[in-house]
Structures are given as structure tokens and as C-alpha cells.
Coordinates of C-alpha atoms in Angstrom, one line a residue:
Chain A
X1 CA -10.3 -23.0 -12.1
X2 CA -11.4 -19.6 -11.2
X3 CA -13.3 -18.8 -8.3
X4 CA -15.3 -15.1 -8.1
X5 CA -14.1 -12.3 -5.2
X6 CA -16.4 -9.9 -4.4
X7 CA -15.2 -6.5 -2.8
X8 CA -17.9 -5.3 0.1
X9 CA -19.7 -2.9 0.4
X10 CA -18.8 -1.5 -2.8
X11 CA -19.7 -4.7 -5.0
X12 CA -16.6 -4.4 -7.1
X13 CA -15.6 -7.8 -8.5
X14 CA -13.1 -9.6 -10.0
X15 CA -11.5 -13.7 -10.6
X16 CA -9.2 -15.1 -9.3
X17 CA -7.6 -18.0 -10.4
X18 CA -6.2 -21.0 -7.9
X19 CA -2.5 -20.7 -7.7
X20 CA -2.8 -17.0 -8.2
X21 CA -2.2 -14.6 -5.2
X22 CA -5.7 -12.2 -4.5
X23 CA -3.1 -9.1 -5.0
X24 CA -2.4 -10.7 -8.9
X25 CA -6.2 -11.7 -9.9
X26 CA -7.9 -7.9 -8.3
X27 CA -5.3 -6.4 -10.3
X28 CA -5.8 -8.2 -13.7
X29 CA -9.4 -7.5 -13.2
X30 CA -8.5 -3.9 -12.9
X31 CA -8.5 -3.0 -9.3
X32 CA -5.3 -2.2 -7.5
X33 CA -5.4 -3.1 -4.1
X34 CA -3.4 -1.1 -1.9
X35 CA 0.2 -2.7 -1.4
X36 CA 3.6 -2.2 -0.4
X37 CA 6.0 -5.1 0.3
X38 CA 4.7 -7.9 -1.9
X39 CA 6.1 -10.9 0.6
X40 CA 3.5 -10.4 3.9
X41 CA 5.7 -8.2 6.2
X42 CA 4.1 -4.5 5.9
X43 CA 0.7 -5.2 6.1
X44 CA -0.8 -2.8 3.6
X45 CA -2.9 -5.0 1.8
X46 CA -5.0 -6.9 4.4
X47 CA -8.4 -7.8 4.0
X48 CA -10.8 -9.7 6.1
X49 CA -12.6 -12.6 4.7
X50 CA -16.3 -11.9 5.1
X51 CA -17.2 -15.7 3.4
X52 CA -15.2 -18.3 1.5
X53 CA -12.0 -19.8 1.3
X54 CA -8.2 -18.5 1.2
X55 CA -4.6 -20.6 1.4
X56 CA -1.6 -18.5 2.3
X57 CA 1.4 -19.1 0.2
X58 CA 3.3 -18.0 2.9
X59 CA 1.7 -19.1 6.4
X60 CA 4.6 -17.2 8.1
X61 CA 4.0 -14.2 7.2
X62 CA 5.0 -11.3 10.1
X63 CA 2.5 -9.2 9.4
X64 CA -0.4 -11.7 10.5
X65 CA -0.4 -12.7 14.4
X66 CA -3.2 -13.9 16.3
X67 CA -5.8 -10.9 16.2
X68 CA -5.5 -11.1 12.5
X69 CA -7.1 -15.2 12.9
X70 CA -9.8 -14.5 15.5
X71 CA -10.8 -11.3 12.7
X72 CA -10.5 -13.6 10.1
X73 CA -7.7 -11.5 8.1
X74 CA -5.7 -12.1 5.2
X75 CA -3.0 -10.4 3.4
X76 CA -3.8 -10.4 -0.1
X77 CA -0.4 -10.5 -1.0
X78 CA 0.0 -14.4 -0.2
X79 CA -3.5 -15.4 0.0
X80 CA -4.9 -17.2 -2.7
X81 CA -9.0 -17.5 -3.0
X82 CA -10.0 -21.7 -2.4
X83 CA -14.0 -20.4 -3.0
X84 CA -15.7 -18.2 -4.1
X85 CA -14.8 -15.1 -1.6
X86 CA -16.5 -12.0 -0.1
X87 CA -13.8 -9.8 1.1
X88 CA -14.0 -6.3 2.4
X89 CA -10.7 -3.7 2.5
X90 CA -9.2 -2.2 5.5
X91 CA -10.5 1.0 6.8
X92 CA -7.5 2.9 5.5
X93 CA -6.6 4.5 2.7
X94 CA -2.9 4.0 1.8
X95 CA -1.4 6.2 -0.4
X96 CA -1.3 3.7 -3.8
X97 CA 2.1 2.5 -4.8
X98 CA 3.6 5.2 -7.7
X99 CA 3.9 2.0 -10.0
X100 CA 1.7 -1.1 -9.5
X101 CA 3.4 -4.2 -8.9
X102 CA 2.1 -7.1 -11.3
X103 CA 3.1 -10.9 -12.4
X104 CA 5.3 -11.7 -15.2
X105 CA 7.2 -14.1 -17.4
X106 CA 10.5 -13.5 -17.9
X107 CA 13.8 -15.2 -20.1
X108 CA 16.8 -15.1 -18.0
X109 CA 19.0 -13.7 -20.2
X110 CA 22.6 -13.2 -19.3
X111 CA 24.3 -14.4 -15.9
X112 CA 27.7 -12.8 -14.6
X113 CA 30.3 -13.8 -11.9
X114 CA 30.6 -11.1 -9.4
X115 CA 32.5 -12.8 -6.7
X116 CA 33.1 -16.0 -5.0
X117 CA 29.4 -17.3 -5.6
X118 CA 28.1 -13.9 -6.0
X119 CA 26.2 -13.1 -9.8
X120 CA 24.4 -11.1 -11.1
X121 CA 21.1 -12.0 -13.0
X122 CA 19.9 -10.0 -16.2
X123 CA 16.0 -10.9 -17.1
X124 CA 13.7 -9.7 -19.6
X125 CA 10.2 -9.8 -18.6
X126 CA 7.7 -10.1 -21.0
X127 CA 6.2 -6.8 -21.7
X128 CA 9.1 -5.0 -20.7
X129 CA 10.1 -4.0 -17.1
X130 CA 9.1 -0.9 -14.9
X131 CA 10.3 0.0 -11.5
X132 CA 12.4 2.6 -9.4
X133 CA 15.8 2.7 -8.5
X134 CA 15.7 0.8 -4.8
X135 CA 12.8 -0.8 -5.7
X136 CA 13.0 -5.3 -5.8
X137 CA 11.4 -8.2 -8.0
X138 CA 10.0 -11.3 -6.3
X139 CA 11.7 -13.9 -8.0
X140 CA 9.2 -17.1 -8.7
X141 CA 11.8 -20.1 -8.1
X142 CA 10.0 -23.3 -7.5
X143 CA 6.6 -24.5 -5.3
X144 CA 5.7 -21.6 -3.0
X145 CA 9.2 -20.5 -3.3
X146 CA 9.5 -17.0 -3.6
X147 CA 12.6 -15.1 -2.9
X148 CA 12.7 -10.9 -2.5
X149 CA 15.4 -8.9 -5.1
X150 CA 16.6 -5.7 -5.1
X151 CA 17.4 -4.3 -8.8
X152 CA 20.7 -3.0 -9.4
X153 CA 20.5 -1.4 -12.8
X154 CA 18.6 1.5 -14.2
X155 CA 15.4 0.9 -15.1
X156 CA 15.6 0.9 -19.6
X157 CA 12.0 -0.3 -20.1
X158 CA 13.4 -3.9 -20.6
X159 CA 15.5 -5.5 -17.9
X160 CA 15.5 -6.4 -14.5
X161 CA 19.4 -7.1 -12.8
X162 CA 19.8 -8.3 -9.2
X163 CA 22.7 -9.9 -7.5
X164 CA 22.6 -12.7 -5.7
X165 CA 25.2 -14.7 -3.6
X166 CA 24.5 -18.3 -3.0
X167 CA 24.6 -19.9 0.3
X168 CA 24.9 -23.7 0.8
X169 CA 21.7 -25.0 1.8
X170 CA 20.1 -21.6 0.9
X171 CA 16.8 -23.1 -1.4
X172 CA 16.1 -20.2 -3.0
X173 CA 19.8 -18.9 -3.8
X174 CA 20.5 -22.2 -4.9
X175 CA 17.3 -22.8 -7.3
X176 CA 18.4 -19.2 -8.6
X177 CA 22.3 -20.1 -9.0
X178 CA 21.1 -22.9 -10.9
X179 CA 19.1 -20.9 -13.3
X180 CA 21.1 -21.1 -17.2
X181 CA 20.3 -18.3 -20.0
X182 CA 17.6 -18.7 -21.9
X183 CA 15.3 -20.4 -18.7
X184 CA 12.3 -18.6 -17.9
X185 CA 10.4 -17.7 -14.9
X186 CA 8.0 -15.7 -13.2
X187 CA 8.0 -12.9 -11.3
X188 CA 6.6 -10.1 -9.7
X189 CA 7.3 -6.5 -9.7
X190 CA 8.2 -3.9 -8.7
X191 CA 7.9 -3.5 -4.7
X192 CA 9.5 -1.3 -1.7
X193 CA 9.5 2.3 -1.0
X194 CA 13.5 2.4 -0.8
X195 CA 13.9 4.5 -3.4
X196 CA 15.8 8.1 -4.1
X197 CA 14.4 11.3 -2.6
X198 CA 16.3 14.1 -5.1
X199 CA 16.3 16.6 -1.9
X200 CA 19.4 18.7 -1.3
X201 CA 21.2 17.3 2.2
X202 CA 23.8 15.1 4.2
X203 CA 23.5 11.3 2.6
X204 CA 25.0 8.2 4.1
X205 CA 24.7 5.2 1.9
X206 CA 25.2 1.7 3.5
X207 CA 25.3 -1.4 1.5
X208 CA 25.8 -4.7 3.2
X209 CA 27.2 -7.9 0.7
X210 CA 24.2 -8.5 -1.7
X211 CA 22.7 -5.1 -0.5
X212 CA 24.7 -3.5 -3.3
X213 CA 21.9 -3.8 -5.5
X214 CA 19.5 -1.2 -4.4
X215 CA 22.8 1.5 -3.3
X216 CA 24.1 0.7 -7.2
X217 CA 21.1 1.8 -8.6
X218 CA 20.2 4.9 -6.4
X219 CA 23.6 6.0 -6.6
X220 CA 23.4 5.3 -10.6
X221 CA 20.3 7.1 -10.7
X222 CA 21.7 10.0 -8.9
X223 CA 24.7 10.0 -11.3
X224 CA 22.4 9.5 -13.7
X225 CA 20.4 13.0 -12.7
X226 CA 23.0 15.3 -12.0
X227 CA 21.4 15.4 -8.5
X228 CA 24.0 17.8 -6.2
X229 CA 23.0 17.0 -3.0
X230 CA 24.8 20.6 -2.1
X231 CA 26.2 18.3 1.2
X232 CA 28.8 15.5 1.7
X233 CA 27.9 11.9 0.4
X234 CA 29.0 8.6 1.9
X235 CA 28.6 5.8 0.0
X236 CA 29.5 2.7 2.4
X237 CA 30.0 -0.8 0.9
X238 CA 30.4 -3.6 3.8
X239 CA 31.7 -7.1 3.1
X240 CA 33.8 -9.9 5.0
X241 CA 36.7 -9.9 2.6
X242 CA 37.5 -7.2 0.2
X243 CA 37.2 -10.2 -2.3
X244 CA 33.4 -10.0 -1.7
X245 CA 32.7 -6.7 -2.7
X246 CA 30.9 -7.4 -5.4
X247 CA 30.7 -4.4 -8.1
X248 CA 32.4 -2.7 -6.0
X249 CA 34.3 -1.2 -9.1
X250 CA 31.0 0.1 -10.4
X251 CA 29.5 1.8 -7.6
X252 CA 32.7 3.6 -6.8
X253 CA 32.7 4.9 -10.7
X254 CA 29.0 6.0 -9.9
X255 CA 29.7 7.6 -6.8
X256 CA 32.7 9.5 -8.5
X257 CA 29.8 11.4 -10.7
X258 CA 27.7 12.7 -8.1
X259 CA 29.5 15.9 -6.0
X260 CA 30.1 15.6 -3.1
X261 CA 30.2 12.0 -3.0
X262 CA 33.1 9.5 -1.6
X263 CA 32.8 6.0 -1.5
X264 CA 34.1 4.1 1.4
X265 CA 34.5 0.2 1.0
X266 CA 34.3 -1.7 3.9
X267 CA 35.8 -4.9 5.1
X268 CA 35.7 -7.4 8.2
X269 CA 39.3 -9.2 7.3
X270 CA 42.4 -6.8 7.5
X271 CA 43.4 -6.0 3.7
X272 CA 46.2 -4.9 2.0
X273 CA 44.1 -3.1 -0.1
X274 CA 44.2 1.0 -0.2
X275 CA 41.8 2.8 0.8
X276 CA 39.8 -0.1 2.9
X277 CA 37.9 0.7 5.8
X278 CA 38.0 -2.2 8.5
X279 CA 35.0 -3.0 10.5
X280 CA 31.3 -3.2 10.4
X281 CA 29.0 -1.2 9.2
X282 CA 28.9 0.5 12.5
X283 CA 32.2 0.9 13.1
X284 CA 32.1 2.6 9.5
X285 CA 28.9 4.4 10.7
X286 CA 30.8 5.8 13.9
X287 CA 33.4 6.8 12.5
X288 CA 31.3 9.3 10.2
X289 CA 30.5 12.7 11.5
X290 CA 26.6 13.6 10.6
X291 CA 24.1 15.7 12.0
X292 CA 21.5 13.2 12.9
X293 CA 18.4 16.2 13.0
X294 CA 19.6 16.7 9.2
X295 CA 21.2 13.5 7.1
X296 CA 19.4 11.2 5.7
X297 CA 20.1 7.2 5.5
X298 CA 19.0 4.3 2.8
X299 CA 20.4 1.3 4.2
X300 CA 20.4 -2.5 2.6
X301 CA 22.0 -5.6 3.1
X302 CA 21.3 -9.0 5.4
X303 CA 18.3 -7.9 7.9
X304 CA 21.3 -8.4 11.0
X305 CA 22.8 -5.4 9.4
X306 CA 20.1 -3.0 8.7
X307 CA 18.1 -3.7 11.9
X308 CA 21.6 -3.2 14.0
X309 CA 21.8 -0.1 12.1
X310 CA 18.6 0.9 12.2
X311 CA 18.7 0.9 16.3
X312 CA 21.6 2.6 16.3
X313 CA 20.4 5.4 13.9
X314 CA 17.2 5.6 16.3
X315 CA 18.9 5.5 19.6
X316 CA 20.9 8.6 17.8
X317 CA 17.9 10.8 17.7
X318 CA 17.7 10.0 13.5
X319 CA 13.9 10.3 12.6
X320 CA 12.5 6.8 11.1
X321 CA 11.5 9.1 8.0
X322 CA 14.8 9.7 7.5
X323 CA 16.0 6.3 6.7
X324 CA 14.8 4.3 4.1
X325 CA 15.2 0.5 4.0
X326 CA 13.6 -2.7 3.0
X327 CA 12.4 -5.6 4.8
X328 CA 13.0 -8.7 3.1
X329 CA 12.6 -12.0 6.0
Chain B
X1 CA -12.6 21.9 24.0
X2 CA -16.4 22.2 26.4
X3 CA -18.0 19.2 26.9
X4 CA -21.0 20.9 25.3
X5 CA -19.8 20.3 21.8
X6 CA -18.9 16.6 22.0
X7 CA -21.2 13.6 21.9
X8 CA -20.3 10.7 24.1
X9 CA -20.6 7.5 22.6
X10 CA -20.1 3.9 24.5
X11 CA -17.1 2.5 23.2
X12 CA -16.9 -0.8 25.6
X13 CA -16.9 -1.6 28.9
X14 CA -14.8 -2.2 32.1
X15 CA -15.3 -5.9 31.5
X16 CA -14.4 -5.8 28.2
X17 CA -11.0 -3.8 28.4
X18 CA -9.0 -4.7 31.5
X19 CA -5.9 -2.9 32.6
X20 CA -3.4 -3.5 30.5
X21 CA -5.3 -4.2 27.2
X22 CA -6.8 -2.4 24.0
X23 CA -9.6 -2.5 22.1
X24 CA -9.9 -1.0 18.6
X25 CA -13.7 0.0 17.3
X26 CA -15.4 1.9 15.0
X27 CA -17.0 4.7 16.6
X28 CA -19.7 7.5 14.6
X29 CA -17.8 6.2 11.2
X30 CA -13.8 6.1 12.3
X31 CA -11.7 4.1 13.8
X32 CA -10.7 4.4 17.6
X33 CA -8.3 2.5 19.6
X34 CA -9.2 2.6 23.2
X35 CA -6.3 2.0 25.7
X36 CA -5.9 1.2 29.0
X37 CA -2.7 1.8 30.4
X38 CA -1.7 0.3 33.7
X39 CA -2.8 2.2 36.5
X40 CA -6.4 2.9 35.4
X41 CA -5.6 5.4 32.9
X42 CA -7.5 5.1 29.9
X43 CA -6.7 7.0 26.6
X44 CA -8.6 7.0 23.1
X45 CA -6.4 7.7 20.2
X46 CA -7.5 8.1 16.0
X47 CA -7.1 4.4 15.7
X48 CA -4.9 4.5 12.4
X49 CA -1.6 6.0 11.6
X50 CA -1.1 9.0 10.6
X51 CA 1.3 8.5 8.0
X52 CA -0.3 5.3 5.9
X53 CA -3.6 4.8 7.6
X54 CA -2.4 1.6 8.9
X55 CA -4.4 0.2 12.1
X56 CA -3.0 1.3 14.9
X57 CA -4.1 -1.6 16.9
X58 CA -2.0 -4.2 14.3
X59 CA 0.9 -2.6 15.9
X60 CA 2.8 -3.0 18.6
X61 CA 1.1 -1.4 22.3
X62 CA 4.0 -1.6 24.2
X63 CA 2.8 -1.2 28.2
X64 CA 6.5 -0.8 30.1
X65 CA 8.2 1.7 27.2
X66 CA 4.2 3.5 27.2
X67 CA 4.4 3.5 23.2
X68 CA 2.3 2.3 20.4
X69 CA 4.1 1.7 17.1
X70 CA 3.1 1.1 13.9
X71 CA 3.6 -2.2 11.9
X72 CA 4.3 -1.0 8.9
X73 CA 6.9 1.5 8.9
X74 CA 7.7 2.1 12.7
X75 CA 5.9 5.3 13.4
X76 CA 6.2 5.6 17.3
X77 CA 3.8 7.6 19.7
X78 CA 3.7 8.1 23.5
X79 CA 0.8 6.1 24.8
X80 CA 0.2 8.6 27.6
X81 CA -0.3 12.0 25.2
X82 CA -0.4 10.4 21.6
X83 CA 2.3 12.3 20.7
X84 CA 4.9 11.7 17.8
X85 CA 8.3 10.1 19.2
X86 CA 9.8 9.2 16.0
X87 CA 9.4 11.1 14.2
X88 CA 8.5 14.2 16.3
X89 CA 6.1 16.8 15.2
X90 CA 3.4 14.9 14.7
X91 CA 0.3 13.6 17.1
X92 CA -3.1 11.5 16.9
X93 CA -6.0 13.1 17.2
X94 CA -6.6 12.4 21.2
X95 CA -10.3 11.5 22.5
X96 CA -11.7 12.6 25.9
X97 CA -12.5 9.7 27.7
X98 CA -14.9 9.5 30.5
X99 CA -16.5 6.8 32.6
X100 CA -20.4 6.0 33.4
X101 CA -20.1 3.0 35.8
X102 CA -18.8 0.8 33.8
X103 CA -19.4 2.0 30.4
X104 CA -16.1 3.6 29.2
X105 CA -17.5 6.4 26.9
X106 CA -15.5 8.5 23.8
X107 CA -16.3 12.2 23.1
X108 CA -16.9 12.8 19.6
X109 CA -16.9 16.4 18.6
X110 CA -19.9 17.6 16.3
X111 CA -18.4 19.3 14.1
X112 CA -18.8 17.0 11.4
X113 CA -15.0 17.2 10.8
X114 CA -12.9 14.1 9.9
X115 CA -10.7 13.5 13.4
X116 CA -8.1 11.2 11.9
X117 CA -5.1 13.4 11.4
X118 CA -3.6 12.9 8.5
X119 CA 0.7 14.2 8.3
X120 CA 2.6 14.6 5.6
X121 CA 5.4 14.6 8.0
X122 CA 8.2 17.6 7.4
X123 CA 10.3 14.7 5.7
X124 CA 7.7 12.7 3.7
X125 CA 9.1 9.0 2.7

């Protein structure tokens, strides 16, 4: 069943198919609508709905609250058209995302143990694969189940990695864990704005357990580039046990190619291990010395972690554009 | 800036926009967000962010701390000037505001320039 959406005033128009989000249908009918998260927390892409029907796929998204009902506004990210619909854009112009996210099959094709219950997924989507170092996949994993991924390879045109531990009683970690080669899925991708500014400066690095993924690939890419940051480079890697560090091996042998760069594993329980901070990732952060007018920050891991750090980078004097992050709920 | 060169345009009124509460409008083609601030101040600010052109007004207008921030990426300002907090260095465009009874009115200059600033802030994201 497909149902018409037009665009006001412009007139623009496209399909949309039930089951299909607004975001997906306007751009298969070649109109990108401006977009950033993908999952309903930024906000970008809301729209009022001027006539017709829309079902969230998400009805908790953050980013609509009670003005958004009484103006009859929808993110287009989660909304899915029930009618024919007559929406109209928000007054803004958002700068367009560098590579438009869109929907995709994809073969899982290789699965790897990490750590204790922590793997890493390899998938091929159909049509090959394009996103930025920092940048995540939303992984399609059962009825309105829809689980945020940050990649941790570099991007090769065909494949998509991301790590993911599974928690008991975690539905979407579990639906993923359960996942053999050769099953296929959908996704979409890629989102965020996490990604690697090539600019010469003070870097700190913080990845939190599963958070590895983005800092792998940004530190990769830098590798990758030959990018001197012509300043000293943390690279911070938090986890309870030093048994948890998950490709921990591999981002220390990418942060040993880019000058300037140490990389400073991190964990809760003491360790006999050499070399082993012990703490959180404040503790870590403290215990750094960094100008905060002049170093910049890309923090992932459990929101806990980079919202505590995020305060404390703030309540430093550290300017929000100086530290790059991603929401995921 | 003389009083001369602006055009004063009803953006609400009293009854419309008690102390402590916001309106955001469209006023001669942009949008406006039209505070007003405990105490009887009232301020008029470009009503999206300067960085993304997100609605200010989807944001969070914090009263006590005097700051509005923006939903999408945190951009903070001082509710009393408009003025960036975080980052620093940047500003919305501010509004004169006047009363006429209750009519709370916005002075839009004429010179046929945009008035939503628009920074690429020293450290672009």
C-alpha cells in the first residue's frame, strides 16, 4: 500500500509506503530531507502535518514533547504516513548531511568474539556501504526494533563492522547476538556528525566499553591519513575489567601510527596488567593535563559516560563545538 | 540603531505571553521568539539557532540559569543579551521590543536584510 505525501508550499511529492519511515520514502523519491540522528533525538527532520495520517515507530522519541502535539509535528525519521499526507518542512535550513543516510538489505557475513559477550558484526549491504569514520548504522532487528551502531572499520565500499556486547534481557543486543552468518537484515545508514576533523591540535580520545567502535575507526582513519596533529594525542579506552577491553590490541596498534599519540587503557577492577590506568573515565580525564580553550574531545561509550563527561568538559570552560559525540537513547 | 529605521510589528500580546513564558512567531517572513523573562523584561531574539537553524523555541528556555539552549546540539545563549555562552563568540540577532498597552510590539529594521545570524563558529563541527 502506498499512500501520496505532498511537500507544501512547494508541491514537491513523493510515496511512501506503510511500514516505511517518511525520511526512507522522500528520499527514494528523490528528495533528501534534512537529517541528522536517524533514531528521533536531534530534531533535524521535523515536519508538521498539515492533513493526513502518521504512526511513530518510536512514540518515545526525545526530541518530540508536548508543543510538538498541540503543532501537530512529526519527525520524519520515525513517522510513517497512515494517509495520504500534506506536510510542510521546518523554517530552517540545516546544513544537508555530507552523505545521505538510506535503507538497506544486508548479509551478515562474519561474526567474531571480542570479549566475554562482546562481538563484532561484519555485514555487507546490498549495494555496497558508504559512511565516515564515527559515523553509526541503525540496525533493523525485529518489530519496531531498531538499535543505533557505531562502525568500527574503515569504510572499503562494502562492509559495515560494529561491536556489540550483549546484556541479559537487553532485546536488541540479544536479537543481534543471536544473528548467524549468512542471516540478512535491514538497515539504515549512515548517521551522526562524530566524525574526524583533520585540524592540527590537542586531542583526547575517550572510548567507553562498546564505544570503541567509533574511537577505532577515527583513530584508524587518522592512521590511515598520516594526519600529525602537531600536539599530544590521548587515546583513552575505559572498561570494568581489563578483560573487557574489547580490540583493545587494535586501537593501541592504530594509535602507535599517528605522532603524537599514546593510548591509555582504562579499567574499574585493579589489574596486574602493565600499563593500566585505574578509574573512570574521569578519573582518566583528571588526571590529563589539557588546555581546555584549545583541545578538542570525541567521546563514545554508554550515555552515563559521555553525558558525565560531557558536564565535566563544560563546567571546564571546553566549548560544546569542541567535543563531538553521539546520542544514541 | 534610531527608531526611525525600524518597523514595529505586533508580535502578541500581554495576555498571550505571561511572565515567565515564550512565544515563537513568524514575524515580516522570519522567525522570532519573544521572551518574557521574570520580572517584566521582555526580549526578542532570531528565533532559530545560529549554528543549524534549529527552532530556538524546541529548546530548552531555562528561567532560573536565564539561558536558552538548543535541542539539537546544545548551543547555549544568555536569555538576558542573546549572547553565545557555549560556545562564546557568537550572538542572536536581538529585537527592540516595545510595549503599546498591551500589544507587545518587535522592531523590524528595513533594510531588507536577512536578520537571522547565521555563524560558522571559529571551530565549525
Amino acid at each position: 500500500m502506498a499512500f501520496q505525501v505532498t511537500i507544501e508550499p512547494d508541491g514537491r511529492r513523493f510515496d511512501a509506503h506503510s511500514g516505511e519511515t517518511l525520511l526512507e520514502a522522500a528520499r527514494r523519491g528523490g528528495v533528501t530531507l534534512p537529517h541528522e540522528c536517524g533514531w528521533g533525538h536531534c530534531g533535524s527532520c521535523k515536519v508538521t502535518v498539515v492533513e493526513g495520517q502518521t504512526d511513530l515507530m518510536f512514540p518515545a522519541a526525545p526530541a518530540l514533547g508536548p508543543r510538538d502535539q498541540k503543532l501537530n509535528r512529526t519527525v520524519a525519521c520515525q513517522a510513517m504516513a497512515c494517509s495520504d499526507l500534506t506536510i510542510k518542512l521546518a523554517p530552517g535550513e540545516p546544513q544537508p548531511p555530507v552523505i545521505a543516510a538510506r535503507r538497506q538489505e544486508a548479509e551478515l557475513i562474519a561474526v567474531e568474539e571480542l570479549a566475554p559477550e562482546i562481538r563484532r558484526f561484519t555485514l555487507r549491504p546490498d549495494g555496497g556501504a558508504d559512511f565516515l569514520p564515527g559515523q553509526y548504522a541503525i540496525l533493523h532487528l525485529g518489530d519496531r526494533l531498531r538499535r543505533a551502531y557505531s562502525m568500527c572499520n574503515l569504510p572499503d565500499g562494502e562492509t559495515l563492522q560494529v561491536i556489540s556486547k550483549r546484556y541479559p534481557g537487553g532485546v536488541g543486543s540479544n536479537a543481534l547476538a543471536d544473528l548467524r552468518p549468512g542471516d540478512r537484515l535491514v538497515l539504515e545508514a549512515p548517521f551522526g556528525t562524530c566524525t574526524l576533523k583533520p585540524r592540527p591540535g590537542r586531542k583526547i580520545f575517550i572510548a567507553g566499553g562498546t564505544g570503541i567502535s567509533p574511537i577505532l575507526s577515527l583513530v584508524r582513519q587518522a592512521a590511515r591519513d598520516e594526519v600529525d596533529f602537531a600536539a599530544p594525542v590521548d587515546i583513552v579506552y575505559c572498561a570494568r575489567r581489563a578483560v573487557d577491553l574489547a580490540a583493545g590490541d587494535e586501537l593501541e596498534e592504530a594509535a602507535a601510527r599517528v605522532p603524537g599519540a599514546i593510548y591509555i587503557p582504562c579499567v574499574e577492577e585493579e589489574t596486574s596488567m602493565p600499563g593500566h590506568a585505574i578509574g573512570r573515565a574521569l578519573d582518566v580525564l583528571a588526571s590529563l593535563s589539557y588546555d581546555p580553550a584549545a583541545t578538542e574531545f570525541y567521546v563514545a561509550g554508554p550515555p552515563v559516560m559521555v553525558n558525565a563527561v560531557k558536564s565535566h568538559l563544560k563546567e571546564a570552560g571546553v566549548a560544546i563545538t569542541r567535543i563531538h559525540y553521539d546520542s544514541f537513547g | 540603531m534610531s527608531n526611525d529605521q525600524l518597523k514595529w510589528v505586533k508580535a502578541t500580546t500581554l495576555d498571550d505571553l505571561w511572565e515567565g513564558d515564550f512565544i515563537d512567531a513568524e514575524i515580516e517572513g522570519e522567525q522570532v521568539i519573544v521572551i518574557h523573562m521574570p520580572g517584566g523584561r521582555i526580549r526578542a531574539y532570531q528565533g532559530m539557532c545560529p549554528h543549524q537553524e534549529i527552532l530556538l523555541a524546541d529548546g530548552k528556555i531555562d528561567f532560573d540559569a536565564s539561558t536558552i539552549t538548543c535541542s539539537a546540539h546544545e548551543w547555549e545563549f544568555s536569555m538576558e543579551t542573546g549572547k553565545g555562552i557555549n560556545p562564546s563568540g557568537c550572538r542572536l540577532y536581538h529585537y527592540e521590543v516595545r510595549l503599546d498597552g498591551d500589544d507587545v510590539l518587535i522592531g523590524v529594521p528595513t533594510d531588507g536584510r536577512l536578520r537571522r545570524l547565521r555563524h560558522e563558529a571559529e571551530e565549525q563541527v
